[in-house]
Amino acid sequence: MDERDIEIAKLIVGETEIQVEVPKNVYDLVSLYSDSSEVISMYSTYGSYIESMLRAMLPDNIKPSTSKQVRFVRSIADTLNLEVSNEVLRNSTAASQFINDNIAAFENKKNEEKAERLNKPEYIKARVKKVILFYASKTRSYHKYIKAGRLKDNGLSINEIAERMEVQPKTVESYLRKHTEIESYEAEDDRLRYMIASMIYENEGYANEVVDAITNVVMENKLHLEDWFPLKK
């Protein structure tokens, strides 16, 4: 870049003044639109760019710990109840060594905490209810099929069902075919979905209560549910 297009900006770090070459147009605009007495703050994202620039100026043997290293070191120390020396917080090599020395114990501890959390009855119940709500949200389209099937079981003809449901006879025939299909579902997901659909149909207006009731039945009959109820962790 031509020297005529460059200005020297100053970056103050503690007692040190750093001169940085910047394009003149950027320099002029920043100078024009900011008050000389104003202190300009940067978002942390931009601050990381400045951090990288400053780190590049330092010799390898005194490289400070990065912000990411410091956050990870503190997380490890808090989890394992360890003391952290100033050297670890200030020196990148020491921070890396601290992380390498403790990462296995840290991961084991985190896995233990996760397992404990996942096995708490209240957490399992929340997961069960979430899955049941998912199934319930998928069952509403089944209601018309179930209704048509129940009316047929009660002895109504296709024309009578069509009149009762305010649809065409061909539509009723389609509903009945669908009803036969869903009653013959063998896959676990389909069986559960149909079971929930039927219960909500039988208790129209009380969907929330039905979901709670199913959740309670599941919890009361089998606490370890993964082998028969498809929970998502």
CSV table of C-alpha atoms in Angstrom, one decimal:
chain,number,residue,atom,x,y,z
A,1,MET,CA,0.0,0.0,0.0
A,2,ASP,CA,1.3,3.5,-0.9
A,3,GLU,CA,2.6,5.4,2.1
A,4,ARG,CA,0.1,8.2,1.2
A,5,ASP,CA,-2.7,5.8,2.0
A,6,ILE,CA,-1.4,4.8,5.4
A,7,GLU,CA,-1.8,6.4,8.9
A,8,ILE,CA,-0.3,5.2,12.1
A,9,ALA,CA,-2.8,4.3,14.9
A,10,LYS,CA,-1.8,3.9,18.5
A,11,LEU,CA,-2.8,1.0,20.7
A,12,ILE,CA,-2.1,1.5,24.4
A,13,VAL,CA,-1.6,-1.7,26.5
A,14,GLY,CA,-0.7,-0.8,30.1
A,15,GLU,CA,2.4,1.4,29.8
A,16,THR,CA,3.2,0.2,26.3
A,17,GLU,CA,2.3,2.1,23.2
A,18,ILE,CA,2.0,0.1,20.0
A,19,GLN,CA,1.9,1.7,16.6
A,20,VAL,CA,-0.2,0.0,14.0
A,21,GLU,CA,-0.4,0.8,10.3
A,22,VAL,CA,-4.0,1.2,9.1
A,23,PRO,CA,-5.6,2.5,5.9
A,24,LYS,CA,-6.0,6.3,5.9
A,25,ASN,CA,-9.7,6.1,5.0
A,26,VAL,CA,-10.4,4.0,8.1
A,27,TYR,CA,-8.2,6.2,10.3
A,28,ASP,CA,-10.0,9.3,9.1
A,29,LEU,CA,-13.5,7.9,9.6
A,30,VAL,CA,-12.8,6.7,13.1
A,31,SER,CA,-11.3,10.1,14.0
A,32,LEU,CA,-14.2,11.9,12.4
A,33,TYR,CA,-17.0,10.0,14.0
A,34,SER,CA,-15.7,9.6,17.5
A,35,ASP,CA,-15.3,12.1,20.3
A,36,SER,CA,-11.6,12.6,21.3
A,37,SER,CA,-12.5,12.1,24.9
A,38,GLU,CA,-14.6,9.0,24.3
A,39,VAL,CA,-13.3,5.5,25.1
A,40,ILE,CA,-14.4,3.0,22.5
A,41,SER,CA,-15.3,-0.5,23.7
A,42,MET,CA,-15.1,-3.5,21.4
A,43,TYR,CA,-17.2,-6.6,21.4
A,44,SER,CA,-15.4,-9.7,22.7
A,45,THR,CA,-15.3,-11.1,19.2
A,46,TYR,CA,-13.2,-8.2,18.0
A,47,GLY,CA,-11.2,-8.2,21.2
A,48,SER,CA,-10.0,-11.7,20.3
A,49,TYR,CA,-8.5,-10.4,17.1
A,50,ILE,CA,-6.5,-7.8,19.1
A,51,GLU,CA,-5.5,-10.6,21.5
A,52,SER,CA,-4.2,-12.7,18.6
A,53,MET,CA,-2.2,-9.8,17.3
A,54,LEU,CA,-0.7,-9.0,20.7
A,55,ARG,CA,0.2,-12.7,21.3
A,56,ALA,CA,2.0,-12.8,17.9
A,57,MET,CA,4.3,-10.1,19.1
A,58,LEU,CA,5.6,-12.1,22.1
A,59,PRO,CA,8.4,-14.7,22.1
A,60,ASP,CA,7.3,-18.3,22.2
A,61,ASN,CA,8.8,-18.9,25.7
A,62,ILE,CA,6.6,-16.3,27.3
A,63,LYS,CA,3.3,-16.9,25.4
A,64,PRO,CA,0.4,-16.3,27.8
A,65,SER,CA,-2.4,-18.7,28.1
A,66,THR,CA,-5.2,-18.1,25.6
A,67,SER,CA,-8.7,-17.1,26.8
A,68,LYS,CA,-10.0,-20.5,25.7
A,69,GLN,CA,-7.2,-22.2,27.7
A,70,VAL,CA,-8.0,-20.2,30.8
A,71,ARG,CA,-11.8,-21.0,30.6
A,72,PHE,CA,-11.1,-24.7,30.2
A,73,VAL,CA,-8.5,-24.7,33.0
A,74,ARG,CA,-11.0,-23.0,35.4
A,75,SER,CA,-13.7,-25.5,34.3
A,76,ILE,CA,-11.4,-28.4,35.1
A,77,ALA,CA,-10.3,-26.9,38.4
A,78,ASP,CA,-13.9,-26.3,39.5
A,79,THR,CA,-15.0,-29.8,38.5
A,80,LEU,CA,-12.1,-31.6,40.2
A,81,ASN,CA,-11.8,-29.1,43.1
A,82,LEU,CA,-8.2,-28.2,42.1
A,83,GLU,CA,-6.0,-25.2,42.9
A,84,VAL,CA,-4.7,-23.4,39.8
A,85,SER,CA,-1.3,-21.6,40.0
A,86,ASN,CA,-0.7,-18.2,38.5
A,87,GLU,CA,1.8,-19.8,36.1
A,88,VAL,CA,-0.9,-22.0,34.6
A,89,LEU,CA,-3.2,-19.0,34.1
A,90,ARG,CA,-0.4,-16.9,32.6
A,91,ASN,CA,1.7,-19.4,30.5
A,92,SER,CA,0.3,-21.2,27.5
A,93,THR,CA,2.7,-24.2,27.9
A,94,ALA,CA,1.8,-24.6,31.6
A,95,ALA,CA,-1.9,-24.3,30.8
A,96,SER,CA,-1.6,-27.1,28.1
A,97,GLN,CA,0.3,-29.3,30.6
A,98,PHE,CA,-2.4,-28.7,33.2
A,99,ILE,CA,-5.1,-29.7,30.7
A,100,ASN,CA,-3.3,-32.8,29.5
A,101,ASP,CA,-2.7,-33.9,33.1
A,102,ASN,CA,-6.3,-33.6,34.2
A,103,ILE,CA,-8.4,-34.1,31.1
A,104,ALA,CA,-9.1,-37.8,31.7
A,105,ALA,CA,-10.2,-37.3,35.3
A,106,PHE,CA,-12.3,-34.3,34.2
A,107,GLU,CA,-14.1,-36.3,31.5
A,108,ASN,CA,-14.7,-39.2,33.8
A,109,LYS,CA,-16.2,-36.8,36.4
A,110,LYS,CA,-18.4,-35.2,33.8
A,111,ASN,CA,-19.6,-38.6,32.6
A,112,GLU,CA,-20.4,-39.6,36.2
A,113,GLU,CA,-22.4,-36.4,36.7
A,114,LYS,CA,-24.3,-36.9,33.5
A,115,ALA,CA,-25.2,-40.5,34.4
A,116,GLU,CA,-26.4,-39.4,37.8
A,117,ARG,CA,-28.5,-36.7,36.2
A,118,LEU,CA,-30.0,-39.0,33.6
A,119,ASN,CA,-30.9,-41.6,36.2
A,120,LYS,CA,-32.8,-39.2,38.5
A,121,PRO,CA,-36.5,-40.1,38.4
A,122,GLU,CA,-37.6,-36.6,37.8
A,123,TYR,CA,-35.3,-36.3,34.8
A,124,ILE,CA,-36.5,-39.6,33.4
A,125,LYS,CA,-40.1,-38.6,33.9
A,126,ALA,CA,-39.5,-35.3,32.0
A,127,ARG,CA,-38.0,-37.3,29.2
A,128,VAL,CA,-40.9,-39.8,29.1
A,129,LYS,CA,-43.4,-36.9,29.0
A,130,LYS,CA,-41.5,-35.3,26.2
A,131,VAL,CA,-41.7,-38.5,24.1
A,132,ILE,CA,-45.4,-38.9,24.9
A,133,LEU,CA,-46.1,-35.3,23.9
A,134,PHE,CA,-44.2,-36.0,20.6
A,135,TYR,CA,-46.4,-39.0,19.9
A,136,ALA,CA,-49.5,-37.0,21.0
A,137,SER,CA,-48.7,-34.3,18.5
A,138,LYS,CA,-48.6,-36.9,15.7
A,139,THR,CA,-51.9,-38.6,16.6
A,140,ARG,CA,-54.4,-36.0,15.8
A,141,SER,CA,-54.7,-37.1,12.2
A,142,TYR,CA,-55.7,-40.6,13.5
A,143,HIS,CA,-58.8,-39.3,15.2
A,144,LYS,CA,-61.0,-39.3,12.1
A,145,TYR,CA,-59.9,-42.9,11.3
A,146,ILE,CA,-60.6,-44.1,14.8
A,147,LYS,CA,-64.0,-42.4,14.8
A,148,ALA,CA,-64.9,-44.0,11.5
A,149,GLY,CA,-63.8,-47.4,12.9
A,150,ARG,CA,-65.7,-47.1,16.1
A,151,LEU,CA,-68.9,-46.0,14.3
A,152,LYS,CA,-68.6,-49.1,12.0
A,153,ASP,CA,-68.1,-51.3,15.1
A,154,ASN,CA,-71.3,-49.8,16.4
A,155,GLY,CA,-73.2,-51.2,13.4
A,156,LEU,CA,-73.4,-48.0,11.2
A,157,SER,CA,-73.3,-48.3,7.5
A,158,ILE,CA,-70.8,-46.4,5.4
A,159,ASN,CA,-73.5,-44.0,4.3
A,160,GLU,CA,-74.6,-43.4,7.9
A,161,ILE,CA,-71.0,-42.8,9.0
A,162,ALA,CA,-70.6,-40.4,6.1
A,163,GLU,CA,-73.6,-38.5,7.2
A,164,ARG,CA,-72.5,-38.5,10.8
A,165,MET,CA,-69.0,-37.3,10.0
A,166,GLU,CA,-70.2,-34.9,7.2
A,167,VAL,CA,-68.0,-36.4,4.5
A,168,GLN,CA,-68.5,-38.4,1.3
A,169,PRO,CA,-68.9,-42.2,1.5
A,170,LYS,CA,-65.6,-42.6,-0.5
A,171,THR,CA,-63.9,-40.6,2.2
A,172,VAL,CA,-65.3,-42.9,4.9
A,173,GLU,CA,-64.0,-45.9,3.0
A,174,SER,CA,-60.6,-44.3,3.0
A,175,TYR,CA,-60.8,-43.6,6.7
A,176,LEU,CA,-61.7,-47.3,7.3
A,177,ARG,CA,-58.8,-48.5,5.3
A,178,LYS,CA,-56.5,-46.3,7.3
A,179,HIS,CA,-58.1,-47.5,10.5
A,180,THR,CA,-57.4,-51.1,9.6
A,181,GLU,CA,-53.8,-50.2,8.7
A,182,ILE,CA,-53.1,-48.5,12.0
A,183,GLU,CA,-54.7,-51.2,14.1
A,184,SER,CA,-52.4,-53.7,12.5
A,185,TYR,CA,-49.2,-51.7,13.1
A,186,GLU,CA,-46.5,-53.9,14.7
A,187,ALA,CA,-43.7,-51.4,15.0
A,188,GLU,CA,-43.3,-50.1,18.6
A,189,ASP,CA,-43.4,-46.5,17.5
A,190,ASP,CA,-46.7,-47.1,15.6
A,191,ARG,CA,-48.2,-49.1,18.5
A,192,LEU,CA,-47.5,-46.4,21.0
A,193,ARG,CA,-48.7,-43.6,18.7
A,194,TYR,CA,-52.0,-45.5,18.1
A,195,MET,CA,-52.4,-46.2,21.8
A,196,ILE,CA,-52.0,-42.5,22.7
A,197,ALA,CA,-54.3,-41.5,19.8
A,198,SER,CA,-57.0,-43.8,21.1
A,199,MET,CA,-56.7,-42.6,24.7
A,200,ILE,CA,-56.9,-39.0,23.6
A,201,TYR,CA,-59.8,-39.8,21.4
A,202,GLU,CA,-61.7,-41.4,24.2
A,203,ASN,CA,-61.0,-38.5,26.5
A,204,GLU,CA,-61.5,-35.6,24.1
A,205,GLY,CA,-60.9,-32.3,25.9
A,206,TYR,CA,-58.6,-33.8,28.4
A,207,ALA,CA,-55.5,-34.3,26.3
A,208,ASN,CA,-53.1,-32.9,28.9
A,209,GLU,CA,-54.6,-35.1,31.6
A,210,VAL,CA,-54.2,-38.1,29.3
A,211,VAL,CA,-50.5,-37.3,28.7
A,212,ASP,CA,-49.9,-37.0,32.5
A,213,ALA,CA,-51.8,-40.2,33.1
A,214,ILE,CA,-49.7,-42.2,30.6
A,215,THR,CA,-46.5,-40.7,31.9
A,216,ASN,CA,-47.4,-41.7,35.5
A,217,VAL,CA,-48.3,-45.3,34.4
A,218,VAL,CA,-45.0,-45.6,32.5
A,219,MET,CA,-43.1,-44.4,35.6
A,220,GLU,CA,-45.0,-46.6,38.0
A,221,ASN,CA,-44.6,-49.8,36.0
A,222,LYS,CA,-41.0,-49.6,34.8
A,223,LEU,CA,-38.4,-47.1,35.8
A,224,HIS,CA,-35.7,-48.3,33.4
A,225,LEU,CA,-37.5,-47.6,30.2
A,226,GLU,CA,-34.9,-47.7,27.4
A,227,ASP,CA,-35.5,-51.3,26.4
A,228,TRP,CA,-39.2,-50.8,25.6
A,229,PHE,CA,-39.9,-47.0,25.4
A,230,PRO,CA,-37.8,-45.1,22.8
A,231,LEU,CA,-36.4,-42.3,24.9
A,232,LYS,CA,-34.2,-39.6,23.4
A,233,LYS,CA,-31.4,-38.4,25.7
